Amino acid sequence: MSSEVNRVAEHSKRIMLLRSYERLTVNEDEFLSAFAEEMKSRDEKIKIILDRISEERQRAVVRHSLEQVMLLTTSGEAPESLKSLAHWHGQGAMNITEDMFMRWRDAFLFVFRDFDPYACDSLANHWGNAMLRLIEFFVEFGASKDGKKPA
């Protein structure tokens, strides 16, 4: 019985996240721009990386990051493409650190409340946990913990 209750609870969390994501995309350009700006304000390396590309491309990058959260949340198991993406973000090319990912998460949790009219502590907790799962995955498959490339 307990496993059934857990399964239903996890399914409910996924539904909450999907609905929140849908609400965030109602004013998608404004939300994604605000998210990108908040990320840049929290980390100089993120700012340097994002300032090299157009605002349109910045929004696409931020949208893609949230799509990866949703992919991992809804699929349960990471596809090979996500492993490749994690490697590319880490030792494969960009050297994005765990701290930078945490700033990405913090920026989202700060901004999403302004764009999701149903934002609440419970939903923020679900988003935060889903994003932590992606961060843990990226650290496992490539991102460094301290700015040094993994051996």
PDB file of C-alpha atoms in Angstrom:
ATOM      1  CA  MET A   1       0.000   0.000   0.000  1.00  0.00           C
ATOM      2  CA  SER A   2       2.808   2.410   0.884  1.00  0.00           C
ATOM      3  CA  SER A   3       4.460   2.086  -2.543  1.00  0.00           C
ATOM      4  CA  GLU A   4       1.118   2.848  -4.197  1.00  0.00           C
ATOM      5  CA  VAL A   5       0.744   5.989  -2.075  1.00  0.00           C
ATOM      6  CA  ASN A   6       4.288   7.062  -3.001  1.00  0.00           C
ATOM      7  CA  ARG A   7       3.596   6.453  -6.686  1.00  0.00           C
ATOM      8  CA  VAL A   8       0.450   8.576  -6.553  1.00  0.00           C
ATOM      9  CA  ALA A   9       2.269  11.334  -4.642  1.00  0.00           C
ATOM     10  CA  GLU A  10       5.086  11.409  -7.208  1.00  0.00           C
ATOM     11  CA  HIS A  11       2.567  11.505 -10.037  1.00  0.00           C
ATOM     12  CA  SER A  12       0.795  14.437  -8.354  1.00  0.00           C
ATOM     13  CA  LYS A  13       4.101  16.315  -8.074  1.00  0.00           C
ATOM     14  CA  ARG A  14       4.795  15.770 -11.772  1.00  0.00           C
ATOM     15  CA  ILE A  15       1.331  17.097 -12.650  1.00  0.00           C
ATOM     16  CA  MET A  16       1.884  20.166 -10.442  1.00  0.00           C
ATOM     17  CA  LEU A  17       5.210  20.873 -12.154  1.00  0.00           C
ATOM     18  CA  LEU A  18       3.767  20.417 -15.639  1.00  0.00           C
ATOM     19  CA  ARG A  19       0.901  22.801 -14.895  1.00  0.00           C
ATOM     20  CA  SER A  20       3.285  25.328 -13.382  1.00  0.00           C
ATOM     21  CA  TYR A  21       5.524  25.085 -16.454  1.00  0.00           C
ATOM     22  CA  GLU A  22       2.489  25.725 -18.662  1.00  0.00           C
ATOM     23  CA  ARG A  23       1.601  28.826 -16.616  1.00  0.00           C
ATOM     24  CA  LEU A  24       5.173  30.091 -16.843  1.00  0.00           C
ATOM     25  CA  THR A  25       5.078  29.858 -20.617  1.00  0.00           C
ATOM     26  CA  VAL A  26       1.989  32.080 -20.908  1.00  0.00           C
ATOM     27  CA  ASN A  27       4.327  35.103 -20.831  1.00  0.00           C
ATOM     28  CA  GLU A  28       7.274  33.039 -21.941  1.00  0.00           C
ATOM     29  CA  ASP A  29       9.587  35.722 -23.339  1.00  0.00           C
ATOM     30  CA  GLU A  30       9.141  37.967 -20.310  1.00  0.00           C
ATOM     31  CA  PHE A  31       9.609  35.074 -17.882  1.00  0.00           C
ATOM     32  CA  LEU A  32      12.666  33.655 -19.657  1.00  0.00           C
ATOM     33  CA  SER A  33      14.267  37.102 -19.916  1.00  0.00           C
ATOM     34  CA  ALA A  34      13.707  37.744 -16.213  1.00  0.00           C
ATOM     35  CA  PHE A  35      15.134  34.312 -15.379  1.00  0.00           C
ATOM     36  CA  ALA A  36      18.234  34.899 -17.531  1.00  0.00           C
ATOM     37  CA  GLU A  37      18.803  38.337 -15.976  1.00  0.00           C
ATOM     38  CA  GLU A  38      18.469  36.914 -12.471  1.00  0.00           C
ATOM     39  CA  MET A  39      20.963  34.160 -13.312  1.00  0.00           C
ATOM     40  CA  LYS A  40      23.442  36.735 -14.613  1.00  0.00           C
ATOM     41  CA  SER A  41      23.044  38.841 -11.478  1.00  0.00           C
ATOM     42  CA  ARG A  42      23.969  35.863  -9.297  1.00  0.00           C
ATOM     43  CA  ASP A  43      27.165  34.679 -10.989  1.00  0.00           C
ATOM     44  CA  GLU A  44      29.831  36.507 -13.010  1.00  0.00           C
ATOM     45  CA  LYS A  45      30.761  33.439 -15.089  1.00  0.00           C
ATOM     46  CA  ILE A  46      27.099  32.876 -15.991  1.00  0.00           C
ATOM     47  CA  LYS A  47      26.889  36.548 -16.972  1.00  0.00           C
ATOM     48  CA  ILE A  48      29.956  36.247 -19.208  1.00  0.00           C
ATOM     49  CA  ILE A  49      28.622  33.102 -20.870  1.00  0.00           C
ATOM     50  CA  LEU A  50      25.132  34.491 -21.488  1.00  0.00           C
ATOM     51  CA  ASP A  51      26.273  37.958 -22.548  1.00  0.00           C
ATOM     52  CA  ARG A  52      28.167  36.357 -25.450  1.00  0.00           C
ATOM     53  CA  ILE A  53      24.876  35.373 -27.066  1.00  0.00           C
ATOM     54  CA  SER A  54      21.782  37.295 -28.176  1.00  0.00           C
ATOM     55  CA  GLU A  55      18.836  37.815 -25.844  1.00  0.00           C
ATOM     56  CA  GLU A  56      16.792  35.508 -28.059  1.00  0.00           C
ATOM     57  CA  ARG A  57      19.417  32.778 -27.715  1.00  0.00           C
ATOM     58  CA  GLN A  58      19.608  33.404 -23.943  1.00  0.00           C
ATOM     59  CA  ARG A  59      15.866  32.750 -23.691  1.00  0.00           C
ATOM     60  CA  ALA A  60      16.289  29.577 -25.741  1.00  0.00           C
ATOM     61  CA  VAL A  61      19.084  28.348 -23.433  1.00  0.00           C
ATOM     62  CA  VAL A  62      17.010  29.052 -20.330  1.00  0.00           C
ATOM     63  CA  ARG A  63      13.925  27.388 -21.875  1.00  0.00           C
ATOM     64  CA  HIS A  64      16.027  24.358 -22.753  1.00  0.00           C
ATOM     65  CA  SER A  65      17.301  24.093 -19.168  1.00  0.00           C
ATOM     66  CA  LEU A  66      13.727  23.952 -17.869  1.00  0.00           C
ATOM     67  CA  GLU A  67      12.770  21.445 -20.546  1.00  0.00           C
ATOM     68  CA  GLN A  68      15.557  19.195 -19.216  1.00  0.00           C
ATOM     69  CA  VAL A  69      14.118  19.472 -15.706  1.00  0.00           C
ATOM     70  CA  MET A  70      10.726  18.460 -17.074  1.00  0.00           C
ATOM     71  CA  LEU A  71      12.234  15.631 -19.141  1.00  0.00           C
ATOM     72  CA  LEU A  72      13.998  14.111 -16.154  1.00  0.00           C
ATOM     73  CA  THR A  73      10.961  14.650 -13.930  1.00  0.00           C
ATOM     74  CA  THR A  74       8.445  13.062 -16.276  1.00  0.00           C
ATOM     75  CA  SER A  75      10.542  10.280 -17.791  1.00  0.00           C
ATOM     76  CA  GLY A  76      11.952   8.867 -14.568  1.00  0.00           C
ATOM     77  CA  GLU A  77      15.114   7.761 -16.351  1.00  0.00           C
ATOM     78  CA  ALA A  78      17.583   9.985 -18.148  1.00  0.00           C
ATOM     79  CA  PRO A  79      18.014   9.465 -21.874  1.00  0.00           C
ATOM     80  CA  GLU A  80      21.507   9.252 -23.392  1.00  0.00           C
ATOM     81  CA  SER A  81      21.064  12.759 -24.822  1.00  0.00           C
ATOM     82  CA  LEU A  82      20.848  14.145 -21.288  1.00  0.00           C
ATOM     83  CA  LYS A  83      24.063  12.347 -20.340  1.00  0.00           C
ATOM     84  CA  SER A  84      25.784  13.937 -23.332  1.00  0.00           C
ATOM     85  CA  LEU A  85      24.426  17.339 -22.353  1.00  0.00           C
ATOM     86  CA  ALA A  86      25.689  16.889 -18.782  1.00  0.00           C
ATOM     87  CA  HIS A  87      29.127  15.935 -20.083  1.00  0.00           C
ATOM     88  CA  TRP A  88      29.203  18.977 -22.389  1.00  0.00           C
ATOM     89  CA  HIS A  89      28.278  21.315 -19.523  1.00  0.00           C
ATOM     90  CA  GLY A  90      31.066  19.869 -17.396  1.00  0.00           C
ATOM     91  CA  GLN A  91      34.358  18.383 -18.411  1.00  0.00           C
ATOM     92  CA  GLY A  92      33.312  18.167 -22.045  1.00  0.00           C
ATOM     93  CA  ALA A  93      33.409  21.902 -22.738  1.00  0.00           C
ATOM     94  CA  MET A  94      31.817  24.528 -20.520  1.00  0.00           C
ATOM     95  CA  ASN A  95      33.157  23.612 -17.060  1.00  0.00           C
ATOM     96  CA  ILE A  96      29.918  24.596 -15.331  1.00  0.00           C
ATOM     97  CA  THR A  97      30.266  23.951 -11.611  1.00  0.00           C
ATOM     98  CA  GLU A  98      27.795  22.622  -9.104  1.00  0.00           C
ATOM     99  CA  ASP A  99      27.742  26.083  -7.498  1.00  0.00           C
ATOM    100  CA  MET A 100      26.721  27.640 -10.809  1.00  0.00           C
ATOM    101  CA  PHE A 101      23.906  25.125 -11.155  1.00  0.00           C
ATOM    102  CA  MET A 102      22.750  26.010  -7.652  1.00  0.00           C
ATOM    103  CA  ARG A 103      22.679  29.697  -8.634  1.00  0.00           C
ATOM    104  CA  TRP A 104      20.597  28.723 -11.696  1.00  0.00           C
ATOM    105  CA  ARG A 105      18.173  26.953  -9.359  1.00  0.00           C
ATOM    106  CA  ASP A 106      18.073  29.847  -6.909  1.00  0.00           C
ATOM    107  CA  ALA A 107      17.447  32.326  -9.729  1.00  0.00           C
ATOM    108  CA  PHE A 108      14.519  30.252 -10.968  1.00  0.00           C
ATOM    109  CA  LEU A 109      12.989  29.889  -7.514  1.00  0.00           C
ATOM    110  CA  PHE A 110      13.255  33.650  -7.038  1.00  0.00           C
ATOM    111  CA  VAL A 111      11.701  34.579 -10.410  1.00  0.00           C
ATOM    112  CA  PHE A 112       9.038  31.917 -10.877  1.00  0.00           C
ATOM    113  CA  ARG A 113       6.864  33.330  -8.085  1.00  0.00           C
ATOM    114  CA  ASP A 114       6.377  36.499 -10.155  1.00  0.00           C
ATOM    115  CA  PHE A 115       5.113  34.559 -13.164  1.00  0.00           C
ATOM    116  CA  ASP A 116       3.129  31.624 -11.778  1.00  0.00           C
ATOM    117  CA  PRO A 117      -0.049  32.947 -10.142  1.00  0.00           C
ATOM    118  CA  TYR A 118      -0.368  29.674  -8.190  1.00  0.00           C
ATOM    119  CA  ALA A 119       3.188  29.756  -6.841  1.00  0.00           C
ATOM    120  CA  CYS A 120       3.383  28.630  -3.226  1.00  0.00           C
ATOM    121  CA  ASP A 121       5.943  27.119  -0.886  1.00  0.00           C
ATOM    122  CA  SER A 122       4.867  23.577  -1.748  1.00  0.00           C
ATOM    123  CA  LEU A 123       5.253  24.170  -5.482  1.00  0.00           C
ATOM    124  CA  ALA A 124       8.591  25.943  -4.953  1.00  0.00           C
ATOM    125  CA  ASN A 125       9.726  22.881  -2.998  1.00  0.00           C
ATOM    126  CA  HIS A 126       8.702  20.558  -5.856  1.00  0.00           C
ATOM    127  CA  TRP A 127      10.534  22.729  -8.394  1.00  0.00           C
ATOM    128  CA  GLY A 128      13.576  22.939  -6.153  1.00  0.00           C
ATOM    129  CA  ASN A 129      13.710  19.170  -5.677  1.00  0.00           C
ATOM    130  CA  ALA A 130      13.269  18.519  -9.413  1.00  0.00           C
ATOM    131  CA  MET A 131      16.078  20.942 -10.184  1.00  0.00           C
ATOM    132  CA  LEU A 132      18.312  19.359  -7.538  1.00  0.00           C
ATOM    133  CA  ARG A 133      17.761  16.001  -9.189  1.00  0.00           C
ATOM    134  CA  LEU A 134      18.972  17.457 -12.499  1.00  0.00           C
ATOM    135  CA  ILE A 135      21.944  19.125 -10.794  1.00  0.00           C
ATOM    136  CA  GLU A 136      22.919  15.846  -9.123  1.00  0.00           C
ATOM    137  CA  PHE A 137      22.651  14.120 -12.486  1.00  0.00           C
ATOM    138  CA  PHE A 138      24.829  16.754 -14.164  1.00  0.00           C
ATOM    139  CA  VAL A 139      27.440  16.532 -11.401  1.00  0.00           C
ATOM    140  CA  GLU A 140      27.475  12.750 -11.731  1.00  0.00           C
ATOM    141  CA  PHE A 141      27.965  12.913 -15.496  1.00  0.00           C
ATOM    142  CA  GLY A 142      30.271  15.859 -15.903  1.00  0.00           C
ATOM    143  CA  ALA A 143      29.910  19.080 -13.907  1.00  0.00           C
ATOM    144  CA  SER A 144      32.643  19.777 -11.427  1.00  0.00           C
ATOM    145  CA  LYS A 145      32.086  20.541  -7.773  1.00  0.00           C
ATOM    146  CA  ASP A 146      34.843  23.142  -7.445  1.00  0.00           C
ATOM    147  CA  GLY A 147      35.533  24.623 -10.854  1.00  0.00           C
ATOM    148  CA  LYS A 148      38.182  22.042 -11.708  1.00  0.00           C
ATOM    149  CA  LYS A 149      37.520  19.552 -14.421  1.00  0.00           C
ATOM    150  CA  PRO A 150      36.872  16.059 -13.058  1.00  0.00           C
ATOM    151  CA  ALA A 151      39.704  13.563 -13.557  1.00  0.00           C
TER     152      ALA A 151
END
